[in-house]
Amino acid sequence: MTRDKLSFNTELVAKVISNLKRGKAPGIDGLTAEHLLFSHPALSVILCRLFRLILLTLHIPRSFKYSYVVPIPKPKDFRSKVLTFDDFRGIAISPIISKVFEHCFLETFESLLISCDNQFGFKKGLSCSHAVFTLRSIVDSHISKGCTVNLSSIDVSNAFDKVNHHALYMKLMKRHIPVLLLDLIVNLFSNCSTCIKWENVYSPFFMIEFGVRQGSVLSPILFALYIDDISNSCMLAQGCFIIAYADDILLVSTSISELQHFLRICEYELDSLDMVINAKKSCCLRIGPRYDAPCATISTLNGREISWVEEIRYLGIFITRSKSLKCSLTNAKRSFFRAANAIFGKIGRFASEEVTVQLLRSKCLPILLYGLDACPLKKSDYNALDFVINRFFMKLFRTNNVNVIKYCQAQFGFELPSMLLVRRAQKFEYKYRNCTNSVCKMCSRPIVS
């Protein structure tokens, strides 16, 4: 690839700007997506010329490498405990113009940055639901043959923050990335600086020597390439599958000994990347006819045991130990009530019922139904979800009469989860079967509920 082929056009830049999400925090320079969206149309021309100069000289502006990190408390009960630095998750905010440049870069050279098909994270047309539905297909296939499936959810300690830049560049070179693009990526990740923002106070800037740049558009894609050999390692373990969404890794096997062997293969690859498995947050679970049978202990290379549990959380979905794949709705219902009561506590009886119902539909209902379009649900599950909505309507309209609640829902055009999920599940299954991903094609078959 020669330098004259490294180019963006104005149409691409304008398209990227028009697709920017609004309402995001400003970068260290104070610019937001709204500044670009509502600026003069000539901005696309100016930015296009700037990006062409970057591609021509392979020089990244210093301002592109500045960011700030906002610490967000992890635990939900953070008001009732003494917090340490481990209880915070850092959210990095990068400059919006650098994001536009990276979007253009990804749009143009996406074909050179493709990872394995069992890596579902941050790919067009794929979502967490695709990973969950793939797991459902694999588990149902084995259970229909009388097998018991063993799952192991692997947690990698500080995965994004422990990426070694030189190891990443070596991974890219093995994929035969053109030298000019590799030089551009090296310059993009070199000499980056960040600071911590707490309230309105900023810490001094410090250099980032490890990890992919949080808040960067390219970072998730490059991280997927960084651990892509783990996804390919499933070829070395017979009868095992791996489903990954970024650093959320799930190992699937019908044999405990094969699962242990598969875990070793993954650990050796992670060790070569200077990453380790967090045994405390990793866990195993059994689904199938012998789900409650005692089994051998799974351990890591350093002898840490990975416990067998009753329930695991994968991509926000809680999977329970049972004879068939079953999802727990307890946490979804709890989160819904927490969000709904928070809204109702703020607006109380001051806002109209129309406003409250609309907030319930737009803010709370997605929390309740998250990921359920890919999960196997029974009639009792649909009834439980409908009951959650009906109870809130009873609270809102101060009545226990079910007929009154149904009339109110009809007047406001509010559909119950049982009706929404049936339609969403059909739409998602059609989308899944027509997906170009090879793993999705392999698992595309009628699912027996």
Coordinates of C-alpha atoms in Angstrom, one line a residue:
M1 CA 0.0 0.0 0.0
T2 CA 1.4 3.4 -1.1
R3 CA 0.9 6.8 0.5
D4 CA -1.3 8.0 -2.4
K5 CA -3.8 5.3 -1.6
L6 CA -4.1 6.4 2.1
S7 CA -6.9 9.0 1.7
F8 CA -10.3 9.9 3.1
N9 CA -12.9 11.8 1.1
T10 CA -15.2 14.6 2.3
E11 CA -18.3 12.4 1.9
L12 CA -16.9 9.9 4.4
V13 CA -16.0 12.6 7.0
A14 CA -19.5 14.1 6.6
K15 CA -21.1 10.7 7.0
V16 CA -19.1 10.0 10.2
I17 CA -20.0 13.3 11.7
S18 CA -23.7 12.9 11.0
N19 CA -23.6 9.5 12.8
L20 CA -22.0 10.8 16.0
K21 CA -24.0 10.1 19.1
R22 CA -25.3 13.2 21.0
G23 CA -25.4 13.8 24.7
K24 CA -21.8 12.6 25.3
A25 CA -19.3 14.2 27.7
P26 CA -16.9 16.8 26.1
G27 CA -13.3 16.0 25.6
I28 CA -10.4 17.7 27.3
D29 CA -10.7 20.5 24.7
G30 CA -14.4 21.1 25.6
L31 CA -15.7 20.0 22.2
T32 CA -18.7 17.7 21.9
A33 CA -20.4 15.9 19.0
E34 CA -23.0 18.7 18.9
H35 CA -20.3 21.2 18.0
L36 CA -19.5 19.2 14.9
L37 CA -23.1 18.3 14.0
F38 CA -24.3 21.9 14.1
S39 CA -21.3 23.6 12.6
H40 CA -20.9 25.0 9.1
P41 CA -20.8 22.3 6.3
A42 CA -17.3 23.5 5.4
L43 CA -16.1 21.7 8.5
S44 CA -16.2 18.4 6.7
V45 CA -13.9 19.8 4.0
I46 CA -11.5 21.2 6.6
L47 CA -11.3 18.0 8.6
C48 CA -10.9 15.9 5.4
R49 CA -7.8 18.0 4.5
L50 CA -6.5 17.6 8.0
F51 CA -6.9 13.8 8.0
R52 CA -5.3 13.6 4.6
L53 CA -2.2 15.5 6.0
I54 CA -2.1 13.0 8.9
L55 CA -2.2 10.1 6.5
L56 CA 0.4 11.7 4.3
T57 CA 2.9 12.6 7.0
L58 CA 1.9 9.7 9.5
H59 CA 2.0 12.4 12.2
I60 CA -0.7 12.3 14.9
P61 CA -1.5 15.7 16.4
R62 CA -0.6 16.0 20.0
S63 CA -4.1 17.0 21.0
F64 CA -5.4 13.7 19.7
K65 CA -3.4 11.9 22.5
Y66 CA -4.9 13.8 25.4
S67 CA -7.8 12.4 27.4
Y68 CA -9.2 12.5 31.0
V69 CA -10.5 9.7 33.1
V70 CA -13.7 9.9 35.3
P71 CA -13.8 7.3 38.1
I72 CA -17.3 5.7 38.4
P73 CA -18.1 3.6 41.5
K74 CA -18.6 -0.1 40.6
P75 CA -20.7 -1.5 43.5
K76 CA -24.4 -0.6 43.7
D77 CA -24.2 -0.2 47.5
F78 CA -21.3 2.3 47.3
R79 CA -23.0 4.7 49.7
S80 CA -22.9 2.1 52.5
K81 CA -19.3 0.9 52.4
V82 CA -15.8 2.3 52.5
L83 CA -14.5 2.4 48.9
T84 CA -11.0 1.5 47.6
F85 CA -9.5 2.1 44.2
D86 CA -10.6 -1.4 43.2
D87 CA -14.2 -0.2 43.6
F88 CA -14.0 2.3 40.8
R89 CA -14.1 1.9 37.0
G90 CA -12.3 4.5 35.0
I91 CA -14.2 6.0 32.0
A92 CA -11.8 7.7 29.6
I93 CA -13.1 10.6 27.5
S94 CA -11.1 11.2 24.2
P95 CA -11.3 14.3 21.9
I96 CA -14.2 14.2 19.5
I97 CA -12.1 15.1 16.5
S98 CA -9.8 12.2 17.1
K99 CA -12.8 9.9 17.3
V100 CA -13.9 11.2 13.9
F101 CA -10.5 10.4 12.5
E102 CA -10.6 6.9 13.9
H103 CA -14.1 6.3 12.6
C104 CA -12.9 7.2 9.1
F105 CA -9.8 5.0 9.6
L106 CA -12.0 2.0 10.7
E107 CA -14.5 2.6 7.9
T108 CA -11.8 2.6 5.2
F109 CA -9.5 -0.2 6.5
E110 CA -11.9 -2.4 8.4
S111 CA -11.2 -5.4 6.1
L112 CA -7.6 -5.5 7.5
L113 CA -8.8 -5.6 11.1
I114 CA -11.1 -8.7 11.1
S115 CA -11.0 -11.0 14.1
C116 CA -12.2 -14.6 14.5
D117 CA -16.0 -15.1 14.1
N118 CA -16.5 -16.4 17.6
Q119 CA -15.5 -13.0 18.8
F120 CA -18.8 -11.1 18.8
G121 CA -17.6 -7.8 20.4
F122 CA -17.8 -4.5 18.6
K123 CA -18.7 -5.8 15.1
K124 CA -21.3 -4.4 12.8
G125 CA -24.5 -6.4 12.8
L126 CA -23.5 -8.3 16.0
S127 CA -24.5 -7.8 19.6
C128 CA -24.5 -9.4 23.0
S129 CA -27.7 -11.2 22.0
H130 CA -25.9 -12.9 19.2
A131 CA -23.4 -14.4 21.6
V132 CA -26.2 -15.4 24.0
F133 CA -28.2 -17.0 21.2
T134 CA -25.1 -18.9 20.0
L135 CA -24.6 -20.3 23.5
R136 CA -28.2 -21.3 23.6
S137 CA -27.9 -23.1 20.3
I138 CA -24.7 -25.0 21.3
V139 CA -26.2 -26.0 24.7
D140 CA -29.5 -27.1 23.3
S141 CA -27.7 -29.2 20.6
H142 CA -25.7 -31.1 23.2
I143 CA -28.6 -31.5 25.6
S144 CA -30.8 -33.0 22.9
K145 CA -28.1 -35.7 22.6
G146 CA -28.3 -36.5 26.3
C147 CA -25.0 -34.7 27.2
T148 CA -24.4 -32.3 30.1
V149 CA -22.7 -29.1 29.2
N150 CA -20.0 -27.5 31.3
L151 CA -19.6 -23.7 31.1
S152 CA -16.6 -21.7 32.4
S153 CA -16.9 -17.9 32.6
I154 CA -13.3 -16.5 32.5
D155 CA -12.5 -13.1 33.9
V156 CA -9.2 -11.6 32.8
S157 CA -7.8 -9.1 35.3
N158 CA -7.7 -5.6 33.9
A159 CA -7.7 -6.9 30.4
F160 CA -7.9 -3.6 28.5
D161 CA -5.3 -1.9 30.8
K162 CA -2.7 -4.7 30.4
V163 CA -2.3 -4.7 26.7
N164 CA 1.4 -4.6 25.8
H165 CA 1.9 -2.2 22.9
H166 CA 4.8 -4.0 21.5
A167 CA 3.0 -7.4 21.6
L168 CA 0.0 -5.7 19.9
Y169 CA 2.3 -4.4 17.1
M170 CA 3.7 -7.9 16.7
K171 CA 0.2 -9.3 16.4
L172 CA -0.5 -6.8 13.7
M173 CA 2.7 -7.6 11.8
K174 CA 1.8 -11.3 11.9
R175 CA -1.5 -10.4 10.1
H176 CA 0.6 -8.6 7.4
I177 CA -0.8 -5.2 8.1
P178 CA 0.7 -2.7 5.6
V179 CA 3.7 -0.9 7.1
L180 CA 2.2 2.6 6.6
L181 CA -0.9 1.6 8.6
L182 CA 1.2 0.0 11.2
D183 CA 3.3 3.2 11.6
L184 CA 0.1 5.2 11.9
I185 CA -1.2 2.9 14.7
V186 CA 2.1 3.1 16.4
N187 CA 2.1 6.9 16.3
L188 CA -1.5 6.9 17.5
F189 CA -0.7 4.8 20.7
S190 CA 2.7 6.4 21.4
N191 CA 3.2 9.1 24.0
C192 CA -0.5 9.3 25.0
S193 CA -1.3 11.3 28.2
T194 CA -4.3 11.4 30.5
C195 CA -5.4 12.8 33.8
I196 CA -8.0 12.1 36.5
K197 CA -11.1 14.3 36.8
W198 CA -12.8 14.3 40.2
E199 CA -15.8 16.8 40.3
N200 CA -14.2 19.9 38.7
V201 CA -10.6 19.1 39.7
Y202 CA -8.1 17.7 37.3
S203 CA -4.9 15.8 38.3
P204 CA -1.6 16.4 36.6
F205 CA -1.2 14.6 33.2
F206 CA 0.7 11.3 33.2
M207 CA 1.9 9.0 30.4
I208 CA 0.0 5.8 29.3
E209 CA 2.6 3.1 28.6
F210 CA 0.3 0.1 28.7
G211 CA -3.3 -0.7 27.6
V212 CA -5.4 0.3 24.7
R213 CA -6.7 3.9 24.8
Q214 CA -10.1 3.9 26.5
G215 CA -12.6 6.1 24.7
S216 CA -10.8 5.4 21.4
V217 CA -12.8 4.0 18.5
L218 CA -10.0 1.7 17.4
S219 CA -9.2 0.3 20.9
P220 CA -12.0 -2.4 21.0
I221 CA -11.1 -3.6 17.5
L222 CA -7.4 -3.8 18.3
F223 CA -8.0 -5.5 21.6
A224 CA -10.0 -8.2 19.7
L225 CA -7.0 -8.7 17.4
Y226 CA -4.7 -8.8 20.5
I227 CA -6.6 -11.8 22.0
D228 CA -7.6 -13.3 18.7
D229 CA -5.3 -16.3 19.2
I230 CA -7.4 -17.3 22.2
S231 CA -10.5 -17.6 20.0
N232 CA -8.5 -19.6 17.5
S233 CA -7.3 -21.9 20.2
C234 CA -10.7 -23.7 20.3
M235 CA -9.4 -25.5 17.2
L236 CA -6.9 -27.2 19.4
A237 CA -9.4 -28.5 21.9
Q238 CA -11.7 -31.2 20.5
G239 CA -15.3 -30.9 21.5
C240 CA -14.9 -27.4 23.0
F241 CA -16.3 -24.1 22.0
I242 CA -15.3 -20.5 23.0
I243 CA -17.7 -17.6 22.8
A244 CA -16.1 -14.2 23.4
Y245 CA -17.4 -10.6 23.6
A246 CA -14.3 -8.4 24.0
D247 CA -12.7 -9.7 27.2
D248 CA -15.9 -11.6 28.3
I249 CA -14.8 -15.2 27.6
L250 CA -17.0 -18.3 28.0
L251 CA -15.7 -21.8 27.5
V252 CA -18.1 -24.6 26.6
S253 CA -17.4 -28.3 26.9
T254 CA -19.2 -31.6 27.4
S255 CA -16.3 -33.0 29.4
I256 CA -14.8 -31.6 32.6
S257 CA -11.3 -33.0 31.6
E258 CA -11.6 -31.3 28.2
L259 CA -12.7 -28.1 29.9
Q260 CA -9.7 -28.2 32.2
H261 CA -7.4 -28.8 29.1
F262 CA -9.1 -26.0 27.2
L263 CA -8.6 -23.6 30.2
R264 CA -4.9 -24.5 30.2
I265 CA -4.6 -23.6 26.5
C266 CA -6.3 -20.3 27.1
E267 CA -4.0 -19.6 30.1
Y268 CA -0.8 -20.3 28.1
E269 CA -2.0 -17.8 25.5
L270 CA -2.9 -15.2 28.1
D271 CA 0.4 -15.7 29.8
S272 CA 2.2 -15.0 26.6
L273 CA 0.3 -11.7 26.5
D274 CA 1.2 -10.9 30.2
M275 CA -2.4 -11.4 31.3
V276 CA -3.8 -13.6 34.1
I277 CA -7.1 -15.1 35.0
N278 CA -8.9 -13.7 38.0
A279 CA -10.0 -16.9 39.8
K280 CA -12.2 -15.1 42.3
K281 CA -14.4 -13.7 39.5
S282 CA -14.3 -16.7 37.2
C283 CA -16.7 -19.6 37.8
C284 CA -18.1 -22.8 36.3
L285 CA -21.7 -24.1 35.8
R286 CA -23.3 -27.3 34.6
I287 CA -26.4 -27.5 32.4
G288 CA -28.0 -30.8 31.4
P289 CA -29.3 -34.1 32.8
R290 CA -26.5 -34.4 35.3
Y291 CA -26.4 -30.7 36.3
D292 CA -26.5 -31.6 40.0
A293 CA -23.9 -34.3 40.0
P294 CA -20.7 -33.7 41.9
C295 CA -17.7 -33.1 39.7
A296 CA -13.9 -32.5 39.8
T297 CA -12.4 -29.1 40.6
I298 CA -11.2 -26.8 37.8
S299 CA -8.0 -25.0 38.7
T300 CA -5.7 -22.5 37.1
L301 CA -2.0 -22.8 36.4
N302 CA -1.1 -21.3 39.8
G303 CA -3.4 -23.8 41.6
R304 CA -6.3 -21.3 42.2
E305 CA -9.6 -23.2 42.2
I306 CA -12.5 -21.9 40.0
S307 CA -15.7 -22.6 41.9
W308 CA -18.8 -24.3 40.6
V309 CA -21.8 -22.0 41.1
E310 CA -25.6 -22.0 40.9
E311 CA -25.7 -19.0 38.6
I312 CA -23.3 -17.1 36.3
R313 CA -23.6 -13.7 34.7
Y314 CA -22.6 -13.5 31.1
L315 CA -23.1 -10.2 29.1
G316 CA -25.7 -9.1 31.6
I317 CA -27.8 -12.3 31.3
F318 CA -28.0 -14.5 34.4
I319 CA -27.8 -18.2 33.5
T320 CA -28.8 -20.7 36.2
R321 CA -27.8 -24.4 36.8
S322 CA -30.6 -26.6 35.5
K323 CA -31.6 -29.4 33.2
S324 CA -31.9 -27.0 30.3
L325 CA -30.6 -23.5 29.6
K326 CA -32.6 -21.2 31.9
C327 CA -32.2 -17.5 32.5
S328 CA -33.0 -15.9 35.8
L329 CA -35.2 -12.8 35.7
T330 CA -34.7 -11.8 39.4
N331 CA -31.9 -9.3 38.7
A332 CA -33.8 -7.8 35.7
K333 CA -36.9 -7.3 37.8
R334 CA -34.9 -5.8 40.6
S335 CA -33.1 -3.4 38.3
F336 CA -36.5 -2.4 36.7
F337 CA -38.1 -1.6 40.0
R338 CA -35.0 0.4 41.1
A339 CA -35.1 2.5 37.9
A340 CA -38.9 2.9 38.0
N341 CA -39.0 3.9 41.6
A342 CA -36.1 6.4 41.1
I343 CA -38.1 8.1 38.4
F344 CA -41.3 8.0 40.3
G345 CA -39.5 9.3 43.4
K346 CA -38.2 12.3 41.4
I347 CA -41.4 13.4 39.6
G348 CA -43.9 11.9 42.1
R349 CA -47.4 13.1 41.4
F350 CA -46.3 16.4 39.8
A351 CA -45.9 15.0 36.3
S352 CA -48.8 13.8 34.2
E353 CA -49.5 10.1 33.7
E354 CA -48.5 10.5 30.1
V355 CA -45.0 11.7 31.1
T356 CA -44.5 8.9 33.6
V357 CA -45.6 6.2 31.2
Q358 CA -43.4 7.5 28.5
L359 CA -40.4 7.5 30.9
L360 CA -41.3 4.0 31.9
R361 CA -41.4 2.9 28.3
S362 CA -38.1 4.6 27.2
K363 CA -36.0 4.3 30.3
C364 CA -37.2 1.3 32.4
L365 CA -38.6 -1.2 30.0
P366 CA -35.3 -1.7 28.1
I367 CA -33.7 -2.6 31.5
L368 CA -36.3 -5.3 32.1
L369 CA -36.2 -6.8 28.6
Y370 CA -32.4 -6.5 28.0
G371 CA -31.1 -9.6 26.1
L372 CA -34.3 -11.6 26.6
D373 CA -35.0 -11.8 22.9
A374 CA -32.2 -14.4 22.7
C375 CA -33.1 -16.3 25.8
P376 CA -35.4 -19.3 26.1
L377 CA -38.5 -18.1 28.1
K378 CA -41.5 -20.1 29.3
K379 CA -45.0 -19.0 29.8
S380 CA -44.4 -18.5 33.5
D381 CA -41.5 -16.1 32.6
Y382 CA -43.8 -14.1 30.4
N383 CA -46.3 -13.9 33.2
A384 CA -43.7 -12.8 35.7
L385 CA -42.6 -10.0 33.4
D386 CA -46.1 -8.9 32.8
F387 CA -46.8 -8.9 36.5
V388 CA -43.9 -6.4 37.1
I389 CA -45.4 -3.9 34.6
N390 CA -48.9 -4.4 36.0
R391 CA -47.7 -3.8 39.6
F392 CA -46.2 -0.5 38.6
F393 CA -49.3 0.6 36.8
M394 CA -51.3 -0.3 39.9
K395 CA -49.0 2.0 41.9
L396 CA -49.3 4.8 39.3
F397 CA -53.1 4.7 39.0
R398 CA -53.8 3.7 42.6
T399 CA -55.9 0.7 41.8
N400 CA -55.7 -3.1 42.2
N401 CA -58.3 -3.7 39.5
V402 CA -56.7 -5.6 36.7
N403 CA -59.4 -4.6 34.2
V404 CA -58.7 -0.9 35.0
I405 CA -55.0 -1.5 34.4
K406 CA -55.6 -3.2 31.1
Y407 CA -57.8 -0.3 30.0
C408 CA -55.1 2.3 31.0
Q409 CA -52.5 0.3 29.1
A410 CA -54.7 0.2 26.0
Q411 CA -55.3 4.0 26.2
F412 CA -51.6 4.7 26.5
G413 CA -50.7 2.2 23.8
F414 CA -48.4 0.3 26.3
E415 CA -47.7 -3.2 25.2
L416 CA -46.9 -5.8 27.9
P417 CA -43.5 -7.6 27.8
S418 CA -45.1 -10.9 26.7
M419 CA -46.3 -9.3 23.5
L420 CA -43.1 -7.3 22.8
L421 CA -40.8 -10.2 23.4
V422 CA -42.6 -12.6 21.1
R423 CA -42.3 -10.1 18.2
R424 CA -38.7 -9.2 19.1
A425 CA -37.6 -12.8 19.4
Q426 CA -39.0 -13.5 15.9
K427 CA -37.3 -10.5 14.5
F428 CA -34.0 -11.3 16.2
E429 CA -34.1 -14.9 15.1
Y430 CA -34.6 -13.9 11.5
K431 CA -31.7 -11.5 11.8
Y432 CA -29.5 -14.2 13.3
R433 CA -30.2 -16.7 10.6
N434 CA -29.3 -14.2 7.9
C435 CA -26.1 -13.1 9.6
T436 CA -22.9 -13.5 7.6
N437 CA -20.9 -14.6 10.6
S438 CA -19.8 -18.2 10.2
V439 CA -20.5 -19.2 13.8
C440 CA -24.1 -17.8 13.5
K441 CA -24.6 -19.8 10.3
M442 CA -23.4 -22.9 12.0
C443 CA -25.8 -22.4 14.9
S444 CA -28.7 -21.3 12.7
R445 CA -31.3 -24.0 13.2
P446 CA -34.7 -24.2 14.8
I447 CA -34.5 -23.9 18.5
V448 CA -36.7 -26.1 20.6
S449 CA -38.2 -24.1 23.5

